[in-house]
Tab-separated table of C-alpha atoms in Angstrom:
chain	number	residue	atom	x	y	z
A	181	MET	CA	106.803	57.609	142.381
A	182	LEU	CA	108.363	58.650	138.580
A	183	LYS	CA	109.227	55.978	136.128
A	184	THR	CA	109.954	55.996	132.611
A	185	ASP	CA	110.388	52.919	129.772
A	186	ILE	CA	113.659	54.377	128.578
A	187	LEU	CA	115.895	57.116	129.605
A	188	ILE	CA	118.468	58.531	128.241
A	189	VAL	CA	121.499	59.766	130.053
A	190	GLY	CA	122.647	62.454	127.823
A	191	SER	CA	122.209	65.181	124.786
A	192	GLY	CA	124.744	64.599	122.727
A	193	ILE	CA	124.266	63.074	118.773
A	194	SER	CA	124.205	59.821	120.469
A	195	GLY	CA	120.937	60.174	122.949
A	196	LEU	CA	119.336	62.209	120.669
A	197	PHE	CA	118.834	60.500	117.599
A	198	PHE	CA	118.223	57.050	119.537
A	199	ALA	CA	115.589	59.251	121.212
A	200	MET	CA	114.187	60.473	117.775
A	201	LYS	CA	114.395	56.718	116.062
A	202	THR	CA	112.561	55.370	119.078
A	203	ALA	CA	109.686	57.250	119.336
A	204	LYS	CA	108.964	57.463	116.038
A	205	LYS	CA	108.886	53.147	115.654
A	206	ARG	CA	107.409	53.402	119.274
A	207	PRO	CA	104.492	55.844	120.408
A	208	ASP	CA	103.884	53.690	122.893
A	209	LEU	CA	106.886	53.806	125.031
A	210	SER	CA	107.569	56.697	127.089
A	211	ILE	CA	111.293	58.380	126.306
A	212	VAL	CA	113.024	60.769	129.052
A	213	ILE	CA	116.136	62.213	128.207
A	214	MET	CA	118.410	63.784	130.993
A	215	ALA	CA	120.969	66.757	130.315
A	216	LYS	CA	122.946	67.822	134.084
A	217	GLU	CA	122.523	71.170	132.458
A	218	THR	CA	121.264	72.728	129.319
A	219	ALA	CA	120.852	70.177	125.941
A	220	LYS	CA	122.906	72.156	123.515
A	221	ASN	CA	125.771	72.053	126.206
A	222	THR	CA	127.544	69.065	124.655
A	223	ASN	CA	130.589	67.296	122.458
A	224	THR	CA	128.628	67.223	120.002
A	225	ARG	CA	127.799	71.015	119.954
A	226	LEU	CA	131.561	71.798	119.040
A	227	ALA	CA	132.183	69.191	116.709
A	228	GLN	CA	133.465	71.505	113.693
A	229	GLY	CA	135.426	69.181	110.827
A	230	GLY	CA	132.276	67.130	109.881
A	231	ILE	CA	130.868	63.188	109.666
A	232	ALA	CA	132.891	60.974	107.899
A	233	VAL	CA	130.477	59.193	105.012
A	234	VAL	CA	131.586	57.372	101.596
A	235	THR	CA	129.139	58.415	98.795
A	236	ASP	CA	131.695	58.743	95.897
A	237	HIS	CA	131.706	55.295	94.147
A	238	LEU	CA	133.932	56.438	91.724
A	239	LYS	CA	136.631	57.774	93.407
A	240	ASP	CA	136.336	56.548	96.683
A	241	SER	CA	135.270	52.739	98.106
A	242	PHE	CA	133.334	51.074	101.464
A	243	ASN	CA	136.890	49.107	101.175
A	244	LYS	CA	138.721	52.624	101.144
A	245	HIS	CA	137.261	53.699	104.626
A	246	ILE	CA	137.862	50.241	105.992
A	247	HIS	CA	141.306	50.633	105.096
A	248	ASP	CA	142.252	54.028	106.681
A	249	THR	CA	139.934	53.018	110.015
A	250	LEU	CA	141.460	50.384	110.575
A	251	ARG	CA	145.026	51.815	109.927
A	252	SER	CA	143.813	55.299	111.914
A	253	GLY	CA	143.679	52.159	115.022
A	254	GLY	CA	146.956	51.343	114.812
A	255	GLY	CA	145.301	47.192	115.264
A	256	LEU	CA	143.366	47.361	117.988
A	257	CYS	CA	139.267	47.433	115.490
A	258	ASP	CA	137.082	45.556	116.009
A	259	LYS	CA	136.742	44.930	111.894
A	260	GLU	CA	133.627	43.593	112.030
A	261	ILE	CA	132.102	46.296	113.534
A	262	VAL	CA	134.383	48.707	111.440
A	263	ASN	CA	132.658	47.325	108.423
A	264	MET	CA	129.292	47.487	109.704
A	265	VAL	CA	130.031	51.496	110.939
A	266	ILE	CA	130.718	52.664	106.706
A	267	LYS	CA	127.873	50.777	105.652
A	268	GLN	CA	126.152	51.722	107.315
A	269	ALA	CA	127.102	55.283	107.235
A	270	PRO	CA	125.005	56.332	103.529
A	271	GLU	CA	121.974	55.227	105.917
A	272	ARG	CA	122.415	56.446	108.304
A	273	LEU	CA	123.497	60.424	106.233
A	274	GLN	CA	120.117	60.431	104.585
A	275	GLU	CA	117.882	60.000	107.755
A	276	LEU	CA	120.220	62.976	108.840
A	277	ILE	CA	119.500	64.941	105.493
A	278	GLU	CA	115.178	63.681	105.049
A	279	ILE	CA	114.979	66.093	109.541
A	280	GLY	CA	116.514	68.718	107.137
A	281	THR	CA	120.448	68.516	108.255
A	282	SER	CA	122.283	70.766	106.161
A	283	PHE	CA	126.063	70.473	104.830
A	284	ASP	CA	128.080	71.930	102.029
A	285	LYS	CA	127.253	71.807	98.679
A	286	ASP	CA	129.964	73.216	95.668
A	287	GLU	CA	128.908	75.596	92.434
A	288	LYS	CA	128.129	72.385	90.755
A	289	GLY	CA	125.000	70.980	93.487
A	290	HIS	CA	127.826	67.955	95.181
A	291	TRP	CA	128.932	67.475	98.800
A	292	ASP	CA	131.755	69.502	98.695
A	293	LEU	CA	133.927	66.994	100.663
A	294	GLY	CA	136.613	66.988	102.968
A	295	LEU	CA	140.077	65.812	103.261
A	296	GLU	CA	141.559	65.216	106.450
A	297	GLY	CA	144.568	63.284	108.489
A	298	GLY	CA	144.626	59.657	108.276
A	299	HIS	CA	141.453	59.746	105.379
A	300	SER	CA	142.842	58.662	101.911
A	301	GLN	CA	139.829	60.354	100.251
A	302	HIS	CA	137.656	63.439	100.288
A	303	ARG	CA	135.023	61.972	102.212
A	304	ILE	CA	134.132	64.275	104.983
A	305	LEU	CA	130.404	66.163	104.667
A	306	HIS	CA	130.120	69.201	106.480
A	307	HIS	CA	127.919	73.136	107.338
A	308	LYS	CA	131.082	75.426	107.360
A	309	ASP	CA	132.835	74.812	110.551
A	310	SER	CA	129.968	73.905	112.552
A	311	SER	CA	128.866	70.681	111.652
A	312	GLY	CA	127.661	69.426	115.160
A	313	GLN	CA	125.476	72.688	116.104
A	314	GLU	CA	123.557	71.994	112.557
A	315	ILE	CA	123.758	68.469	113.690
A	316	GLU	CA	122.335	68.805	116.938
A	317	SER	CA	120.102	71.851	116.354
A	318	LYS	CA	118.158	69.906	114.409
A	319	LEU	CA	117.455	66.884	115.930
A	320	LEU	CA	116.842	69.319	119.069
A	321	LYS	CA	113.823	70.846	117.458
A	322	ILE	CA	112.259	66.582	115.935
A	323	ILE	CA	112.765	66.499	119.432
A	324	LYS	CA	110.740	68.827	121.205
A	325	LYS	CA	107.852	68.573	119.246
A	326	MET	CA	107.407	64.479	120.165
A	327	PRO	CA	104.571	64.412	122.535
A	328	ASN	CA	105.979	60.456	124.723
A	329	ILE	CA	109.212	62.028	124.766
A	330	GLU	CA	110.652	64.868	128.203
A	331	LEU	CA	113.969	66.418	127.892
A	332	LEU	CA	114.714	67.442	131.499
A	333	GLU	CA	117.631	69.907	131.807
A	334	ASN	CA	119.474	70.474	134.387
A	335	HIS	CA	119.342	67.122	136.038
A	336	MET	CA	122.286	65.449	136.985
A	337	VAL	CA	122.211	61.499	137.120
A	338	ILE	CA	124.603	60.537	140.342
A	339	ASP	CA	124.522	56.361	140.332
A	340	ILE	CA	122.548	53.758	138.014
A	341	ASN	CA	120.042	51.440	141.203
A	342	THR	CA	120.489	47.991	139.888
A	343	GLU	CA	119.424	44.177	141.733
A	344	THR	CA	121.451	41.016	140.771
A	345	LYS	CA	119.752	37.793	140.918
A	346	LYS	CA	121.444	34.732	139.910
A	347	ALA	CA	124.681	36.132	139.582
A	348	LYS	CA	122.938	38.371	136.987
A	349	THR	CA	123.082	42.375	137.629
A	350	THR	CA	120.486	44.363	136.279
A	351	CYS	CA	119.512	48.412	136.238
A	352	THR	CA	116.410	49.090	137.514
A	353	GLY	CA	116.455	52.688	137.425
A	354	VAL	CA	118.661	56.092	138.519
A	355	PHE	CA	119.197	58.846	141.395
A	356	PHE	CA	119.327	61.946	140.092
A	357	TYR	CA	120.298	65.577	141.401
A	358	GLU	CA	117.646	67.779	140.083
A	359	LYS	CA	119.564	71.570	140.365
A	360	LYS	CA	115.622	73.411	140.486
A	361	HIS	CA	114.240	72.083	143.453
A	362	ASN	CA	117.902	71.127	145.545
A	363	ARG	CA	116.317	67.427	146.023
A	364	ILE	CA	117.795	64.107	144.825
A	365	LYS	CA	115.694	62.225	143.924
A	366	TYR	CA	114.476	58.262	141.616
A	367	MET	CA	113.043	57.028	138.767
A	368	ARG	CA	112.535	53.686	137.591
A	369	THR	CA	113.134	52.971	134.661
A	370	ARG	CA	112.322	49.538	132.205
A	371	THR	CA	116.033	50.640	129.605
A	372	ILE	CA	118.515	53.344	130.360
A	373	VAL	CA	120.831	53.981	127.328
A	374	LEU	CA	123.964	56.352	128.757
A	375	SER	CA	124.837	59.003	126.159
A	376	THR	CA	127.367	60.993	128.902
A	377	GLY	CA	130.090	61.664	125.927
A	378	GLY	CA	133.843	61.489	127.896
A	379	CYS	CA	136.421	62.547	130.351
A	380	GLY	CA	138.940	65.311	128.862
A	381	GLN	CA	138.480	67.493	131.784
A	382	LEU	CA	140.772	65.226	133.051
A	383	PHE	CA	143.533	67.084	132.037
A	384	GLU	CA	145.042	69.652	130.987
A	385	ASN	CA	144.716	70.877	127.721
A	386	THR	CA	141.330	70.094	126.491
A	387	THR	CA	139.213	70.973	123.491
A	388	ASN	CA	136.253	68.687	125.570
A	389	PRO	CA	133.586	71.233	127.843
A	390	LYS	CA	132.978	72.072	131.507
A	391	ILE	CA	130.658	69.077	131.326
A	392	ALA	CA	133.754	66.111	130.317
A	393	THR	CA	133.825	64.771	133.090
A	394	GLY	CA	133.296	61.178	132.963
A	395	ASP	CA	130.225	60.663	134.651
A	396	GLY	CA	128.742	57.803	132.512
A	397	LEU	CA	131.489	55.154	132.326
A	398	ALA	CA	131.996	56.335	136.574
A	399	MET	CA	128.356	55.817	136.964
A	400	ALA	CA	128.693	52.048	134.235
A	401	ALA	CA	132.098	51.039	136.191
A	402	ARG	CA	130.247	51.425	139.907
A	403	ALA	CA	127.328	49.699	138.771
A	404	GLY	CA	129.866	46.420	137.899
A	405	ALA	CA	129.844	47.085	133.276
A	406	GLU	CA	132.802	46.497	131.983
A	407	ILE	CA	135.679	48.572	130.759
A	408	ALA	CA	138.071	48.141	127.881
A	409	ASP	CA	140.595	50.478	126.226
A	410	MET	CA	141.322	53.748	129.014
A	411	GLU	CA	144.769	54.454	128.335
A	412	TYR	CA	144.310	55.596	124.511
A	413	ILE	CA	143.331	59.153	124.758
A	414	GLN	CA	143.295	60.692	121.772
A	415	PHE	CA	144.365	64.396	121.201
A	416	HIS	CA	144.597	66.192	119.177
A	417	PRO	CA	147.360	68.634	117.160
A	418	THR	CA	145.845	71.459	116.795
A	419	ALA	CA	143.604	73.586	119.894
A	420	LEU	CA	144.594	76.704	120.167
A	421	PHE	CA	146.601	77.759	122.614
A	422	THR	CA	145.820	81.011	124.993
A	423	GLY	CA	147.789	79.778	127.672
A	424	LYS	CA	145.229	80.415	130.109
A	425	GLU	CA	141.567	79.132	128.796
A	426	ASN	CA	139.932	75.711	129.450
A	427	PRO	CA	138.420	74.413	126.916
A	428	LEU	CA	140.999	75.197	124.771
A	429	PHE	CA	139.108	75.775	121.079
A	430	LEU	CA	139.775	73.462	118.944
A	431	ILE	CA	141.035	74.639	115.077
A	432	SER	CA	139.614	71.888	113.194
A	433	GLU	CA	141.521	69.134	111.153
A	434	ALA	CA	140.042	70.110	107.859
A	435	VAL	CA	142.590	73.746	108.419
A	436	ARG	CA	144.532	71.345	107.718
A	437	GLY	CA	142.519	69.788	104.817
A	438	PHE	CA	142.145	72.774	103.312
A	439	GLY	CA	146.465	73.217	103.129
A	440	ALA	CA	147.379	74.486	106.227
A	441	HIS	CA	150.964	73.971	107.393
A	442	VAL	CA	152.089	72.767	110.234
A	443	VAL	CA	155.488	74.775	111.401
A	444	ASN	CA	157.824	75.039	114.561
A	445	ASP	CA	159.339	78.923	116.119
A	446	ASP	CA	161.899	79.726	113.380
A	447	GLY	CA	158.543	78.805	110.647
A	448	LYS	CA	159.412	75.733	109.473
A	449	ARG	CA	157.635	72.315	108.642
A	450	PHE	CA	158.859	68.998	110.109
A	451	LEU	CA	155.813	66.555	110.442
A	452	PHE	CA	156.890	65.300	107.793
A	453	LYS	CA	160.033	63.962	110.044
A	454	TYR	CA	157.996	61.237	111.249
A	455	ASP	CA	155.053	60.859	109.214
A	456	ILE	CA	155.233	60.668	105.317
A	457	ARG	CA	151.887	62.254	104.958
A	458	GLY	CA	153.055	65.254	107.498
A	459	GLU	CA	149.501	66.986	107.902
A	460	LEU	CA	147.317	64.077	106.977
A	461	ALA	CA	148.667	62.108	109.108
A	462	THR	CA	146.543	60.661	111.648
A	463	ARG	CA	145.696	62.575	114.846
A	464	ASP	CA	148.147	60.655	116.569
A	465	MET	CA	150.903	61.158	114.435
A	466	VAL	CA	151.124	64.689	114.656
A	467	SER	CA	150.154	64.836	118.008
A	468	ASN	CA	153.133	62.652	118.912
A	469	ALA	CA	155.829	64.502	116.776
A	470	ILE	CA	154.152	68.122	117.794
A	471	SER	CA	155.315	67.347	121.576
A	472	LYS	CA	158.619	66.104	120.182
A	473	GLU	CA	159.333	68.871	118.291
A	474	LEU	CA	158.414	71.002	121.912
A	475	GLN	CA	159.984	69.053	123.948
A	476	LEU	CA	162.982	69.523	121.864
A	477	SER	CA	162.764	73.753	121.218
A	478	GLY	CA	161.312	73.837	124.818
A	479	LYS	CA	158.358	76.394	123.853
A	480	ASP	CA	154.993	75.491	124.603
A	481	HIS	CA	153.269	75.868	121.081
A	482	VAL	CA	153.641	75.614	117.693
A	483	TYR	CA	151.636	77.638	114.698
A	484	LEU	CA	149.165	76.365	111.794
A	485	ASP	CA	150.921	79.143	109.348
A	486	CYS	CA	147.076	79.636	106.693
A	487	ARG	CA	149.165	82.408	104.639
A	488	HIS	CA	149.472	80.881	101.755
A	489	LEU	CA	145.704	79.750	101.416
A	490	ASP	CA	143.143	81.856	99.620
A	491	ALA	CA	142.123	84.138	102.659
A	492	ARG	CA	138.659	84.374	100.460
A	493	LYS	CA	137.386	80.694	100.776
A	494	PHE	CA	139.189	80.153	104.135
A	495	TYR	CA	136.857	82.718	105.716
A	496	ASP	CA	133.826	81.177	103.424
A	497	HIS	CA	134.285	77.353	104.772
A	498	PHE	CA	135.370	78.218	108.550
A	499	PRO	CA	133.567	81.244	109.280
A	500	VAL	CA	134.033	80.527	113.089
A	501	ILE	CA	137.243	79.092	113.491
A	502	ALA	CA	138.240	82.912	111.756
A	503	ALA	CA	135.521	84.956	113.829
A	504	HIS	CA	137.460	83.900	116.854
A	505	CYS	CA	140.427	84.387	115.693
A	506	ASN	CA	140.129	87.990	114.456
A	507	GLU	CA	138.576	88.270	118.891
A	508	LEU	CA	141.620	87.493	119.990
A	509	GLY	CA	143.369	90.100	117.495
A	510	ILE	CA	144.806	87.310	114.904
A	511	LYS	CA	144.489	87.357	111.180
A	512	PRO	CA	144.317	83.859	109.480
A	513	GLU	CA	145.564	85.301	106.332
A	514	LYS	CA	148.378	87.461	107.871
A	515	ASP	CA	149.317	86.174	110.976
A	516	LEU	CA	150.661	82.718	112.493
A	517	ILE	CA	148.170	80.303	114.949
A	518	PRO	CA	149.599	79.096	118.137
A	519	VAL	CA	148.423	75.392	118.497
A	520	VAL	CA	149.110	72.767	120.825
A	521	PRO	CA	148.724	69.052	121.805
A	522	ALA	CA	145.047	68.901	123.589
A	523	ALA	CA	143.390	65.806	125.039
A	524	HIS	CA	140.151	65.388	122.933
A	525	TYR	CA	138.397	62.155	122.805
A	526	GLN	CA	138.181	58.410	125.336
A	527	CYS	CA	138.967	55.650	122.464
A	528	GLY	CA	137.763	53.111	125.310
A	529	GLY	CA	135.396	53.397	127.400
A	530	ILE	CA	131.985	51.176	128.656
A	531	LYS	CA	132.108	47.530	126.925
A	532	VAL	CA	129.490	47.076	124.210
A	533	ASP	CA	128.344	44.456	121.770
A	534	GLN	CA	127.293	45.764	118.317
A	535	ASN	CA	124.493	46.972	120.016
A	536	GLY	CA	125.295	49.355	122.269
A	537	VAL	CA	124.326	46.375	124.765
A	538	THR	CA	126.425	46.353	128.183
A	539	ASN	CA	127.888	43.569	130.082
A	540	ILE	CA	124.057	44.660	132.913
A	541	LYS	CA	120.912	43.403	131.639
A	542	ASN	CA	119.375	46.997	130.715
A	543	LEU	CA	121.811	48.671	130.731
A	544	TYR	CA	123.296	50.986	126.930
A	545	ALA	CA	125.809	52.489	126.358
A	546	ILE	CA	126.939	55.116	122.776
A	547	GLY	CA	128.192	57.888	121.229
A	548	GLU	CA	132.388	58.794	123.441
A	549	CYS	CA	131.085	57.497	126.448
A	550	ALA	CA	131.531	53.781	124.848
A	551	ARG	CA	133.583	51.049	123.584
A	552	THR	CA	132.125	50.204	120.514
A	553	GLY	CA	135.535	48.691	118.605
A	554	LEU	CA	135.508	51.471	115.694
A	555	HIS	CA	138.424	53.347	116.780
A	556	GLY	CA	140.930	51.002	118.659
A	557	LYS	CA	143.831	53.036	120.106
A	558	ASN	CA	143.290	56.131	117.451
A	559	ARG	CA	139.696	57.790	115.947
A	560	LEU	CA	140.345	58.349	112.525
A	561	ALA	CA	139.184	61.926	112.729
A	562	SER	CA	134.978	62.569	111.957
A	563	ASN	CA	134.023	59.205	112.263
A	564	SER	CA	132.582	59.431	115.621
A	565	LEU	CA	129.409	61.883	114.759
A	566	LEU	CA	128.564	58.470	112.092
A	567	GLU	CA	129.436	55.552	114.660
A	568	ALA	CA	127.090	57.612	117.791
A	569	LEU	CA	124.460	57.684	114.578
A	570	VAL	CA	125.105	53.753	113.144
A	571	PHE	CA	125.414	52.288	117.402
A	572	ALA	CA	122.266	55.152	118.473
A	573	HIS	CA	120.297	52.913	115.629
A	574	GLN	CA	121.482	49.977	117.084
A	575	ALA	CA	120.582	50.944	119.864
A	576	SER	CA	116.895	51.257	119.376
A	577	GLU	CA	116.286	48.419	116.614
A	578	ASN	CA	117.530	46.725	119.776
A	579	VAL	CA	114.838	48.078	122.668
A	580	ASP	CA	112.666	48.033	120.002
A	581	ARG	CA	112.612	43.608	120.695
A	582	THR	CA	113.401	43.677	123.687
A	583	ILE	CA	112.440	45.609	125.693
A	584	ALA	CA	108.887	44.195	125.848
A	585	ALA	CA	110.238	41.006	127.850
A	586	PHE	CA	111.997	44.152	130.876
A	587	VAL	CA	109.456	45.049	133.980
A	588	PHE	CA	109.141	47.450	136.944
A	589	SER	CA	110.805	46.974	139.529
A	590	SER	CA	109.656	47.481	143.051
A	591	LYS	CA	112.818	46.888	144.256
A	592	ILE	CA	114.844	49.606	145.210
A	593	LEU	CA	118.430	49.847	147.715
A	594	ILE	CA	118.809	53.038	148.797
A	595	PRO	CA	122.417	54.873	149.295
A	596	LYS	CA	123.488	56.874	151.640
A	597	PHE	CA	122.252	60.562	149.896
A	598	PRO	CA	121.315	61.866	153.526
A	599	LYS	CA	121.238	65.620	152.701
A	600	ALA	CA	121.073	67.729	148.727
A	601	GLU	CA	123.117	71.078	148.702
A	602	LEU	CA	123.665	73.416	145.202
A	603	ALA	CA	126.890	74.928	146.424
A	604	THR	CA	127.288	77.867	145.466
A	605	ASP	CA	131.171	78.208	146.675
A	606	TYR	CA	132.685	76.183	143.661
A	607	HIS	CA	136.098	77.078	144.332
A	608	ALA	CA	137.742	74.585	146.768
A	609	PHE	CA	137.019	71.697	143.713
A	610	GLU	CA	138.379	73.750	141.316
A	611	ILE	CA	141.920	73.888	143.263
A	612	LEU	CA	141.249	69.861	143.722
A	613	LYS	CA	140.291	69.919	139.990
A	614	LYS	CA	143.339	71.841	138.867
A	615	GLU	CA	144.860	69.354	141.033
A	616	LEU	CA	143.776	66.281	138.740
A	617	GLN	CA	144.210	67.895	135.479
A	618	LYS	CA	147.864	68.215	136.302
A	619	LEU	CA	148.157	64.333	138.047
A	620	VAL	CA	146.881	62.685	135.231
A	621	THR	CA	148.419	65.322	132.705
A	622	SER	CA	151.787	64.687	133.697
A	623	PHE	CA	151.750	60.731	133.981
A	624	TYR	CA	149.974	59.887	130.525
A	625	THR	CA	152.235	62.022	129.022
A	626	SER	CA	155.254	60.549	131.048
A	627	GLU	CA	157.739	58.614	128.849
A	628	GLU	CA	158.293	56.111	131.908
A	629	ARG	CA	154.821	56.484	134.385
A	630	ASP	CA	154.450	55.397	138.094
A	631	ALA	CA	151.041	53.981	138.271
A	632	ASP	CA	151.233	53.541	141.693
A	633	LEU	CA	152.741	56.596	142.905
A	634	ALA	CA	149.444	57.970	140.774
A	635	PHE	CA	147.434	56.180	142.758
A	636	GLU	CA	148.634	57.505	146.272
A	637	LYS	CA	147.863	60.693	144.741
A	638	ILE	CA	144.585	60.424	143.260
A	639	LYS	CA	143.131	58.795	146.136
A	640	ALA	CA	144.777	61.683	148.247
A	641	LEU	CA	143.286	64.541	146.317
A	642	HIS	CA	139.707	61.874	146.780
A	643	ASP	CA	140.747	61.835	150.793
A	644	ASN	CA	140.637	65.974	150.127
A	645	ALA	CA	137.059	66.032	148.536
A	646	ILE	CA	135.960	63.690	150.976
A	647	SER	CA	136.362	65.898	153.985
A	648	LEU	CA	135.142	69.090	152.639
A	649	ILE	CA	131.119	67.629	152.619
A	650	GLU	CA	129.929	67.760	155.780
A	651	THR	CA	127.806	64.241	157.225
A	652	TYR	CA	128.366	63.319	153.243
A	653	GLU	CA	126.017	65.836	151.368
A	654	ILE	CA	125.778	65.679	148.069
A	655	THR	CA	127.181	69.321	146.029
A	656	ILE	CA	127.508	68.857	142.338
A	657	PRO	CA	130.770	69.650	142.637
A	658	TYR	CA	131.375	66.868	144.325
A	659	ILE	CA	130.002	64.739	142.207
A	660	GLU	CA	131.487	65.746	139.559
A	661	PHE	CA	134.988	65.749	141.393
A	662	SER	CA	134.382	62.184	142.261
A	663	ASN	CA	133.759	60.700	138.951
A	664	MET	CA	136.854	62.318	137.544
A	665	ILE	CA	138.839	60.499	140.309
A	666	ALA	CA	137.026	57.450	139.355
A	667	ALA	CA	137.746	57.347	135.737
A	668	SER	CA	141.189	58.774	136.049
A	669	MET	CA	141.812	55.010	138.537
A	670	LEU	CA	140.915	53.061	135.169
A	671	ILE	CA	142.363	55.202	132.937
A	672	LEU	CA	145.970	54.175	135.706
A	673	LYS	CA	144.574	50.695	136.054
A	674	HIS	CA	144.382	50.077	132.076
A	675	CYS	CA	147.255	51.818	131.849
A	676	LYS	CA	149.575	50.104	134.030
A	677	ALA	CA	147.694	46.155	132.415
A	678	ALA	CA	149.244	47.815	129.355
A	679	ALA	CA	152.579	48.551	130.519
A	680	ASN	CA	152.258	44.853	132.264
A	681	LYS	CA	150.525	42.907	128.985
A	682	GLN	CA	154.241	44.500	126.667
A	683	MET	CA	157.207	44.119	129.404
A	684	CYS	CA	155.471	40.188	129.158
């Protein structure tokens, strides 16, 4: 039977950073990383803006960054967590630099710090407009050389196995789908770390890749983990609108920090009607303002105006964005860029403490799938990569202190997985997925939410999915769609609870 000391599910920045730190500290421990597709296919790779860190204590301070985070979170942040994350930031940044991660500097050799919405100071370290890809590539390069880490691509975890003794639930292993040999297998483990990202694919317009189907969230919920704040999904205000893409291409927050304007169909700026910070208001404020403007105008999108900016500097700072726009025939120095708000980040998730520990023994959650208390109702721009690093560090330290007490379990309660089939026809599930995206988007963006009706419609979609498989065969599209259904139900449940609380 397969076994490992530590199993990490997901290959984004939080999982990779945790693996690197733990492997260096504990070469006696075996570590497996499972990625459901290639290791590079993550939200981390798509992160453009950068990482928020206080580096200039003359103009900036920890207190200013803390204040900006709390203000962005709308009163729902955990102040102790915010304090911990922001004060740890310089140490975690130094660790990235030590492994060769490159961040841009100006002609004088100082950090070229970016400014983004909700920030009172320039404090965003970036690598052009591909910061996430830079960090991920450096981490993967190191991890592939570490002898006690095994990276398994195209291995999709289906469910967490648990056992309960004296009312205490402990995770003991996972069932996973090995795509190469078309088999469902089981792996025993002493510790599981979920770093599976968010659930952006629940929405019609999203910047998240196809893999962002809420897998970790759904698995943790089925295992009995506590879930919190799923009513708070952050929409990024400026996703490139083409009318046909999924996911939508992100136009980084840093572009507005660089001086770009948001304008309506008449070419007029309108954000100051809704917030005195205009383009530099927080993402929720800018997204809401754009949505209201679209309702008033009846248009499909607004525009990002970069025509007044220095074209050479724009192309130098944002080469990926500029190249993508050019491929579509859009010249940012001459043309308006059509943009629309899109689901971007899951602020709630699996509830954890300051060490990434869940209410289930041996189970950790870090990165976007976790609800840490840092973001509250709305994440401050470029705090996500920072959160991932800090909680990966915290979890690694905690595992080092506690793993000796965890022994391998020999008890396996095998669920009914009688067959496995590598489905080649995804068409039926694509239809169901689009129906679900339409339903969730309509519910979440509506001012008058009918959760009970939405529950009934989602259950009907789930019943249709079950009817598509014979004798409950397990297929990749069925697993993903089931997880999306579970994540949708959690959003509805939490939205309904929040609405009832406001009425009381």
